[in-house]
mmCIF file of N, CA and C in Angstrom:
data_model
loop_
_atom_site.group_PDB
_atom_site.id
_atom_site.type_symbol
_atom_site.label_atom_id
_atom_site.label_comp_id
_atom_site.label_asym_id
_atom_site.label_seq_id
_atom_site.Cartn_x
_atom_site.Cartn_y
_atom_site.Cartn_z
ATOM 1 N N MET A 1 -11.620 -1.781 -12.036
ATOM 2 C CA MET A 1 -12.244 -0.245 -12.013
ATOM 3 C C MET A 1 -13.580 -0.220 -12.892
ATOM 4 N N LEU A 2 -14.485 0.249 -12.154
ATOM 5 C CA LEU A 2 -15.886 0.293 -12.730
ATOM 6 C C LEU A 2 -16.305 1.772 -12.848
ATOM 7 N N SER A 3 -16.693 2.175 -14.194
ATOM 8 C CA SER A 3 -16.965 3.596 -14.334
ATOM 9 C C SER A 3 -16.055 4.737 -13.880
ATOM 10 N N GLY A 4 -14.586 4.178 -13.815
ATOM 11 C CA GLY A 4 -13.643 5.166 -13.570
ATOM 12 C C GLY A 4 -13.490 5.363 -12.043
ATOM 13 N N GLN A 5 -14.054 4.442 -11.310
ATOM 14 C CA GLN A 5 -13.936 4.403 -9.675
ATOM 15 C C GLN A 5 -13.178 3.522 -9.312
ATOM 16 N N ARG A 6 -12.203 3.694 -8.477
ATOM 17 C CA ARG A 6 -11.456 2.729 -7.766
ATOM 18 C C ARG A 6 -11.830 2.438 -6.275
ATOM 19 N N HIS A 7 -12.018 1.273 -6.014
ATOM 20 C CA HIS A 7 -12.545 0.830 -4.781
ATOM 21 C C HIS A 7 -11.527 -0.064 -3.878
ATOM 22 N N MET A 8 -11.409 0.379 -2.529
ATOM 23 C CA MET A 8 -10.408 -0.504 -1.598
ATOM 24 C C MET A 8 -11.563 -1.513 -1.125
ATOM 25 N N LEU A 9 -10.866 -2.950 -1.043
ATOM 26 C CA LEU A 9 -11.854 -4.014 -0.766
ATOM 27 C C LEU A 9 -12.354 -3.735 0.716
ATOM 28 N N ASN A 10 -11.647 -2.956 1.680
ATOM 29 C CA ASN A 10 -12.247 -2.767 3.018
ATOM 30 C C ASN A 10 -13.414 -1.871 2.983
ATOM 31 N N GLY A 11 -13.861 -1.386 1.730
ATOM 32 C CA GLY A 11 -14.897 -0.356 1.667
ATOM 33 C C GLY A 11 -14.847 0.823 2.349
ATOM 34 N N LEU A 12 -13.550 1.170 2.805
ATOM 35 C CA LEU A 12 -13.309 2.582 3.419
ATOM 36 C C LEU A 12 -12.896 3.525 2.529
ATOM 37 N N CYS A 13 -11.908 3.394 1.601
ATOM 38 C CA CYS A 13 -11.291 4.340 0.852
ATOM 39 C C CYS A 13 -11.699 4.007 -0.730
ATOM 40 N N HIS A 14 -12.219 5.052 -1.390
ATOM 41 C CA HIS A 14 -12.637 4.902 -2.660
ATOM 42 C C HIS A 14 -12.472 6.300 -3.683
ATOM 43 N N MET A 15 -12.476 6.229 -4.839
ATOM 44 C CA MET A 15 -12.374 7.305 -5.636
ATOM 45 C C MET A 15 -13.706 7.643 -6.415
ATOM 46 N N LEU A 16 -14.139 8.889 -6.377
ATOM 47 C CA LEU A 16 -15.347 9.058 -6.889
ATOM 48 C C LEU A 16 -15.355 10.439 -7.744
ATOM 49 N N ASN A 17 -15.372 10.553 -8.972
ATOM 50 C CA ASN A 17 -15.318 11.756 -9.803
ATOM 51 C C ASN A 17 -14.006 12.304 -9.411
ATOM 52 N N GLY A 18 -12.937 11.571 -9.424
ATOM 53 C CA GLY A 18 -11.464 12.081 -9.344
ATOM 54 C C GLY A 18 -11.307 12.577 -8.056
ATOM 55 N N LYS A 19 -12.005 12.446 -6.849
ATOM 56 C CA LYS A 19 -11.797 12.830 -5.587
ATOM 57 C C LYS A 19 -11.757 11.613 -4.583
ATOM 58 N N CYS A 20 -11.049 11.600 -3.793
ATOM 59 C CA CYS A 20 -10.664 10.646 -2.661
ATOM 60 C C CYS A 20 -11.771 10.717 -1.494
ATOM 61 N N HIS A 21 -12.465 9.705 -1.281
ATOM 62 C CA HIS A 21 -13.417 9.692 -0.172
ATOM 63 C C HIS A 21 -13.075 8.644 0.745
ATOM 64 N N MET A 22 -13.326 8.597 2.134
ATOM 65 C CA MET A 22 -13.316 7.740 2.928
ATOM 66 C C MET A 22 -14.418 7.881 4.066
ATOM 67 N N LEU A 23 -14.772 6.582 4.694
ATOM 68 C CA LEU A 23 -15.930 6.677 5.625
ATOM 69 C C LEU A 23 -15.132 6.898 7.108
ATOM 70 N N SER A 24 -14.248 6.490 7.324
ATOM 71 C CA SER A 24 -13.514 6.746 8.536
ATOM 72 C C SER A 24 -12.044 6.643 8.376
ATOM 73 N N GLY A 25 -11.337 7.375 9.307
ATOM 74 C CA GLY A 25 -9.984 7.458 9.258
ATOM 75 C C GLY A 25 -9.398 8.384 8.148
ATOM 76 N N GLN A 26 -8.198 8.070 7.635
ATOM 77 C CA GLN A 26 -7.607 9.014 6.610
ATOM 78 C C GLN A 26 -7.524 8.268 5.264
ATOM 79 N N CYS A 27 -7.753 9.134 4.216
ATOM 80 C CA CYS A 27 -7.604 8.799 2.764
ATOM 81 C C CYS A 27 -6.470 9.486 2.213
ATOM 82 N N HIS A 28 -5.736 8.952 1.140
ATOM 83 C CA HIS A 28 -4.692 9.637 0.626
ATOM 84 C C HIS A 28 -4.671 9.360 -0.880
ATOM 85 N N MET A 29 -4.344 10.568 -1.628
ATOM 86 C CA MET A 29 -4.240 10.403 -2.983
ATOM 87 C C MET A 29 -2.691 10.185 -3.463
ATOM 88 N N LEU A 30 -2.204 9.302 -4.215
ATOM 89 C CA LEU A 30 -0.919 8.936 -4.430
ATOM 90 C C LEU A 30 -1.038 8.299 -5.839
ATOM 91 N N ASP A 31 -0.470 9.125 -7.012
ATOM 92 C CA ASP A 31 -0.357 8.434 -8.277
ATOM 93 C C ASP A 31 -1.583 8.426 -8.844
ATOM 94 N N GLY A 32 -2.592 9.107 -8.516
ATOM 95 C CA GLY A 32 -3.840 9.155 -9.097
ATOM 96 C C GLY A 32 -4.694 7.885 -8.512
ATOM 97 N N GLN A 33 -4.232 7.435 -7.559
ATOM 98 C CA GLN A 33 -5.114 6.366 -6.962
ATOM 99 C C GLN A 33 -5.311 6.434 -5.579
ATOM 100 N N CYS A 34 -6.296 6.085 -4.831
ATOM 101 C CA CYS A 34 -6.746 6.319 -3.415
ATOM 102 C C CYS A 34 -6.323 5.292 -2.541
ATOM 103 N N GLN A 35 -5.443 5.930 -1.491
ATOM 104 C CA GLN A 35 -4.890 4.826 -0.801
ATOM 105 C C GLN A 35 -5.272 5.019 0.878
ATOM 106 N N VAL A 36 -5.402 3.938 1.447
ATOM 107 C CA VAL A 36 -5.658 4.146 2.932
ATOM 108 C C VAL A 36 -4.432 4.246 3.642
ATOM 109 N N LEU A 37 -4.298 5.301 4.569
ATOM 110 C CA LEU A 37 -2.976 5.325 5.294
ATOM 111 C C LEU A 37 -2.824 4.412 6.455
ATOM 112 N N SER A 38 -2.864 3.339 6.262
ATOM 113 C CA SER A 38 -2.649 2.278 7.327
ATOM 114 C C SER A 38 -1.889 1.048 6.983
ATOM 115 N N GLY A 39 -0.727 1.532 6.671
ATOM 116 C CA GLY A 39 0.195 0.024 6.405
ATOM 117 C C GLY A 39 0.254 -0.358 5.045
ATOM 118 N N GLN A 40 -0.180 0.335 3.986
ATOM 119 C CA GLN A 40 -0.113 -0.153 2.623
ATOM 120 C C GLN A 40 1.010 0.496 1.834
ATOM 121 N N CYS A 41 1.655 -0.344 1.160
ATOM 122 C CA CYS A 41 3.076 0.012 0.427
ATOM 123 C C CYS A 41 2.760 0.082 -1.157
ATOM 124 N N HIS A 42 2.867 1.233 -1.642
ATOM 125 C CA HIS A 42 2.466 1.377 -3.216
ATOM 126 C C HIS A 42 3.697 1.552 -4.118
ATOM 127 N N MET A 43 3.514 0.727 -5.067
ATOM 128 C CA MET A 43 4.668 0.751 -6.148
ATOM 129 C C MET A 43 4.667 1.946 -6.945
ATOM 130 N N LEU A 44 5.760 2.655 -6.957
ATOM 131 C CA LEU A 44 5.595 3.951 -7.810
ATOM 132 C C LEU A 44 7.224 4.130 -8.345
ATOM 133 N N SER A 45 7.366 3.998 -9.582
ATOM 134 C CA SER A 45 8.617 4.207 -9.984
ATOM 135 C C SER A 45 9.694 3.211 -9.520
ATOM 136 N N TRP A 46 9.253 1.983 -9.303
ATOM 137 C CA TRP A 46 9.925 1.116 -8.707
ATOM 138 C C TRP A 46 10.490 1.301 -7.372
ATOM 139 N N GLN A 47 9.709 2.250 -6.445
ATOM 140 C CA GLN A 47 9.941 2.613 -5.169
ATOM 141 C C GLN A 47 8.865 2.193 -4.296
ATOM 142 N N ARG A 48 9.094 1.351 -3.231
ATOM 143 C CA ARG A 48 7.949 0.975 -2.452
ATOM 144 C C ARG A 48 7.958 2.018 -1.208
ATOM 145 N N HIS A 49 6.936 2.562 -1.077
ATOM 146 C CA HIS A 49 6.824 3.572 0.159
ATOM 147 C C HIS A 49 5.612 3.217 0.992
ATOM 148 N N MET A 50 5.866 3.038 2.201
ATOM 149 C CA MET A 50 4.856 2.950 3.248
ATOM 150 C C MET A 50 4.048 4.098 3.517
ATOM 151 N N LEU A 51 2.789 4.102 3.080
ATOM 152 C CA LEU A 51 2.019 5.397 3.292
ATOM 153 C C LEU A 51 1.690 5.751 4.795
ATOM 154 N N ASN A 52 2.111 4.801 5.865
ATOM 155 C CA ASN A 52 2.247 5.345 7.053
ATOM 156 C C ASN A 52 3.396 5.941 7.373
ATOM 157 N N GLY A 53 4.551 6.295 6.577
ATOM 158 C CA GLY A 53 5.579 6.889 6.921
ATOM 159 C C GLY A 53 6.679 6.134 7.741
ATOM 160 N N LEU A 54 6.451 4.760 7.984
ATOM 161 C CA LEU A 54 7.337 3.932 8.528
ATOM 162 C C LEU A 54 8.357 3.479 7.890
ATOM 163 N N CYS A 55 7.793 2.433 6.923
ATOM 164 C CA CYS A 55 8.797 1.603 6.224
ATOM 165 C C CYS A 55 8.760 1.848 4.880
ATOM 166 N N HIS A 56 9.897 1.881 4.146
ATOM 167 C CA HIS A 56 9.754 2.173 2.495
ATOM 168 C C HIS A 56 11.045 1.773 1.913
ATOM 169 N N MET A 57 10.883 1.381 0.705
ATOM 170 C CA MET A 57 12.142 0.992 -0.064
ATOM 171 C C MET A 57 12.485 2.167 -1.000
ATOM 172 N N GLN A 58 13.693 2.405 -1.031
ATOM 173 C CA GLN A 58 14.160 3.549 -2.138
ATOM 174 C C GLN A 58 15.492 3.050 -2.670
ATOM 175 N N ASN A 59 15.685 3.082 -3.992
ATOM 176 C CA ASN A 59 16.937 2.854 -4.602
ATOM 177 C C ASN A 59 17.184 1.499 -4.187
ATOM 178 N N GLY A 60 16.343 0.445 -3.992
ATOM 179 C CA GLY A 60 16.642 -0.714 -3.906
ATOM 180 C C GLY A 60 17.117 -1.094 -2.237
ATOM 181 N N GLN A 61 16.791 -0.056 -1.477
ATOM 182 C CA GLN A 61 17.246 -0.303 0.095
ATOM 183 C C GLN A 61 16.183 -0.167 0.807
ATOM 184 N N CYS A 62 16.000 -0.738 1.967
ATOM 185 C CA CYS A 62 14.888 -0.775 2.747
ATOM 186 C C CYS A 62 15.245 0.504 3.957
ATOM 187 N N HIS A 63 14.389 1.514 4.112
ATOM 188 C CA HIS A 63 14.662 2.589 5.014
ATOM 189 C C HIS A 63 13.603 2.715 5.922
ATOM 190 N N MET A 64 13.730 3.119 7.305
ATOM 191 C CA MET A 64 12.744 3.505 8.154
ATOM 192 C C MET A 64 12.923 4.685 8.903
ATOM 193 N N LEU A 65 11.931 5.312 9.439
ATOM 194 C CA LEU A 65 11.974 6.598 10.015
ATOM 195 C C LEU A 65 12.277 6.350 11.549
ATOM 196 N N ASP A 66 11.657 5.410 12.321
ATOM 197 C CA ASP A 66 11.844 5.481 13.582
ATOM 198 C C ASP A 66 12.178 3.994 14.200
ATOM 199 N N ARG A 67 12.078 3.165 13.265
ATOM 200 C CA ARG A 67 12.494 1.762 13.906
ATOM 201 C C ARG A 67 13.549 1.153 12.798
ATOM 202 N N GLN A 68 13.865 -0.142 13.061
ATOM 203 C CA GLN A 68 14.928 -0.735 12.295
ATOM 204 C C GLN A 68 14.152 -1.595 11.319
ATOM 205 N N CYS A 69 14.680 -1.445 9.865
ATOM 206 C CA CYS A 69 14.179 -1.933 8.762
ATOM 207 C C CYS A 69 15.230 -2.647 7.940
ATOM 208 N N HIS A 70 15.032 -3.810 7.414
ATOM 209 C CA HIS A 70 15.946 -4.365 6.765
ATOM 210 C C HIS A 70 15.517 -5.163 5.469
ATOM 211 N N MET A 71 16.218 -5.548 4.536
ATOM 212 C CA MET A 71 15.835 -6.312 3.395
ATOM 213 C C MET A 71 16.216 -7.550 3.563
ATOM 214 N N LEU A 72 15.346 -8.417 3.287
ATOM 215 C CA LEU A 72 15.463 -10.087 3.408
ATOM 216 C C LEU A 72 14.922 -10.718 2.234
ATOM 217 N N SER A 73 15.506 -11.445 1.484
ATOM 218 C CA SER A 73 14.990 -12.197 0.346
ATOM 219 C C SER A 73 13.966 -11.077 -0.538
ATOM 220 N N GLY A 74 14.571 -10.065 -0.779
ATOM 221 C CA GLY A 74 13.728 -9.089 -1.596
ATOM 222 C C GLY A 74 12.514 -8.646 -1.063
ATOM 223 N N GLN A 75 12.489 -8.886 0.426
ATOM 224 C CA GLN A 75 11.286 -8.178 1.064
ATOM 225 C C GLN A 75 11.564 -7.256 2.083
ATOM 226 N N CYS A 76 10.721 -6.376 2.232
ATOM 227 C CA CYS A 76 10.926 -5.259 3.486
ATOM 228 C C CYS A 76 10.348 -5.748 4.809
ATOM 229 N N HIS A 77 11.151 -5.971 5.787
ATOM 230 C CA HIS A 77 10.712 -6.412 7.040
ATOM 231 C C HIS A 77 10.951 -5.407 8.091
ATOM 232 N N MET A 78 10.081 -5.342 9.020
ATOM 233 C CA MET A 78 10.231 -4.294 10.168
ATOM 234 C C MET A 78 9.601 -4.994 11.400
ATOM 235 N N LEU A 79 10.500 -5.325 12.281
ATOM 236 C CA LEU A 79 10.082 -5.808 13.649
ATOM 237 C C LEU A 79 9.218 -7.075 13.496
ATOM 238 N N SER A 80 8.041 -6.988 13.841
ATOM 239 C CA SER A 80 7.028 -7.915 13.982
ATOM 240 C C SER A 80 6.148 -7.829 12.525
ATOM 241 N N LYS A 81 6.269 -6.810 11.857
ATOM 242 C CA LYS A 81 5.486 -6.591 10.650
ATOM 243 C C LYS A 81 6.221 -7.272 9.534
ATOM 244 N N GLN A 82 5.712 -7.722 8.422
ATOM 245 C CA GLN A 82 6.350 -8.211 7.313
ATOM 246 C C GLN A 82 5.586 -7.762 6.174
ATOM 247 N N CYS A 83 6.321 -7.221 5.302
ATOM 248 C CA CYS A 83 6.086 -6.634 4.031
ATOM 249 C C CYS A 83 6.022 -7.581 2.885
ATOM 250 N N HIS A 84 4.896 -7.887 2.298
ATOM 251 C CA HIS A 84 4.728 -8.847 1.089
ATOM 252 C C HIS A 84 4.493 -8.301 -0.115
ATOM 253 N N MET A 85 5.012 -8.604 -1.059
ATOM 254 C CA MET A 85 4.767 -8.048 -2.410
ATOM 255 C C MET A 85 3.762 -8.915 -3.026
ATOM 256 N N LEU A 86 2.674 -8.287 -3.686
ATOM 257 C CA LEU A 86 1.610 -8.960 -4.121
ATOM 258 C C LEU A 86 1.609 -8.621 -5.655
ATOM 259 N N THR A 87 2.006 -9.313 -6.560
ATOM 260 C CA THR A 87 2.205 -9.053 -7.986
ATOM 261 C C THR A 87 0.935 -9.539 -8.698
ATOM 262 N N GLN A 88 -0.179 -10.031 -8.213
ATOM 263 C CA GLN A 88 -1.387 -10.417 -8.821
ATOM 264 C C GLN A 88 -2.387 -9.997 -7.845
ATOM 265 N N LEU A 89 -3.561 -9.655 -8.578
ATOM 266 C CA LEU A 89 -4.784 -9.456 -7.948
ATOM 267 C C LEU A 89 -5.199 -10.348 -6.739
ATOM 268 N N GLN A 90 -5.537 -9.908 -5.635
ATOM 269 C CA GLN A 90 -5.635 -10.771 -4.470
ATOM 270 C C GLN A 90 -7.315 -10.616 -4.141
ATOM 271 N N ALA A 91 -8.213 -10.931 -4.985
ATOM 272 C CA ALA A 91 -9.511 -10.845 -4.545
ATOM 273 C C ALA A 91 -10.002 -11.300 -3.289
ATOM 274 N N ALA A 92 -9.709 -12.435 -2.814
ATOM 275 C CA ALA A 92 -9.916 -13.013 -1.706
ATOM 276 C C ALA A 92 -8.993 -12.452 -0.441
ATOM 277 N N SER A 93 -7.822 -11.745 -0.674
ATOM 278 C CA SER A 93 -7.183 -11.162 0.296
ATOM 279 C C SER A 93 -7.524 -9.685 0.491
ATOM 280 N N THR A 94 -6.436 -8.852 0.466
ATOM 281 C CA THR A 94 -6.647 -7.419 0.926
ATOM 282 C C THR A 94 -7.073 -6.468 -0.133
ATOM 283 N N LEU A 95 -6.462 -6.723 -1.377
ATOM 284 C CA LEU A 95 -6.895 -5.823 -2.567
ATOM 285 C C LEU A 95 -7.573 -6.293 -3.582
ATOM 286 N N ASP A 96 -8.389 -5.767 -4.287
ATOM 287 C CA ASP A 96 -9.266 -6.082 -5.397
ATOM 288 C C ASP A 96 -9.512 -5.096 -6.292
ATOM 289 N N ALA A 97 -9.423 -5.364 -7.630
ATOM 290 C CA ALA A 97 -9.950 -4.452 -8.646
ATOM 291 C C ALA A 97 -8.809 -3.158 -8.609
ATOM 292 N N ILE A 98 -7.544 -3.619 -8.107
ATOM 293 C CA ILE A 98 -6.349 -2.528 -8.185
ATOM 294 C C ILE A 98 -5.301 -3.122 -9.244
ATOM 295 N N LEU A 99 -4.762 -2.405 -10.172
ATOM 296 C CA LEU A 99 -3.771 -2.845 -10.826
ATOM 297 C C LEU A 99 -2.516 -2.684 -10.210
ATOM 298 N N GLY A 100 -1.287 -3.446 -10.716
ATOM 299 C CA GLY A 100 -0.196 -3.039 -10.182
ATOM 300 C C GLY A 100 0.438 -4.010 -9.050
ATOM 301 N N SER A 101 1.482 -3.742 -8.502
ATOM 302 C CA SER A 101 2.047 -4.356 -7.379
ATOM 303 C C SER A 101 1.917 -3.674 -6.173
ATOM 304 N N PHE A 102 1.561 -4.236 -5.041
ATOM 305 C CA PHE A 102 1.476 -3.661 -3.816
ATOM 306 C C PHE A 102 2.110 -4.457 -2.825
ATOM 307 N N CYS A 103 2.729 -3.549 -1.805
ATOM 308 C CA CYS A 103 3.423 -4.304 -0.636
ATOM 309 C C CYS A 103 2.485 -4.059 0.538
ATOM 310 N N ILE A 104 2.032 -5.067 1.189
ATOM 311 C CA ILE A 104 0.986 -5.145 2.421
ATOM 312 C C ILE A 104 1.735 -5.642 3.546
ATOM 313 N N PHE A 105 1.515 -4.599 4.568
ATOM 314 C CA PHE A 105 1.900 -5.078 5.891
ATOM 315 C C PHE A 105 0.981 -5.947 6.475
ATOM 316 N N ARG A 106 1.612 -7.029 7.033
ATOM 317 C CA ARG A 106 0.667 -7.979 7.858
ATOM 318 C C ARG A 106 1.254 -8.317 9.332
ATOM 319 N N TYR A 107 0.377 -8.258 10.149
ATOM 320 C CA TYR A 107 0.838 -8.539 11.604
ATOM 321 C C TYR A 107 1.042 -9.831 11.819
ATOM 322 N N GLU A 108 2.159 -10.408 12.482
ATOM 323 C CA GLU A 108 2.446 -11.743 12.552
ATOM 324 C C GLU A 108 2.568 -12.064 14.035
#
């Protein structure tokens, strides 16, 4: 974080002066962090929630609103999408300069 600003690697969603801004699409504030509503899972109180409202983990179980979701080897899977836990900063990957653990949906 630089100057109290949080930036998404994709350059779309960022926080500026405590407000959430985005160039295109939708931007969402969650737990004081700016998230893009496009398949990102944010760790909050040991619960993983997909911001797109599809797949989320709650109380150690994987739930989904309109499709089948299941837990496999501690990961949340749904159909052709796989939810991976990132416990370290992935500068060359999807996220950068964002602390904490994130669950990222990757199309396979």
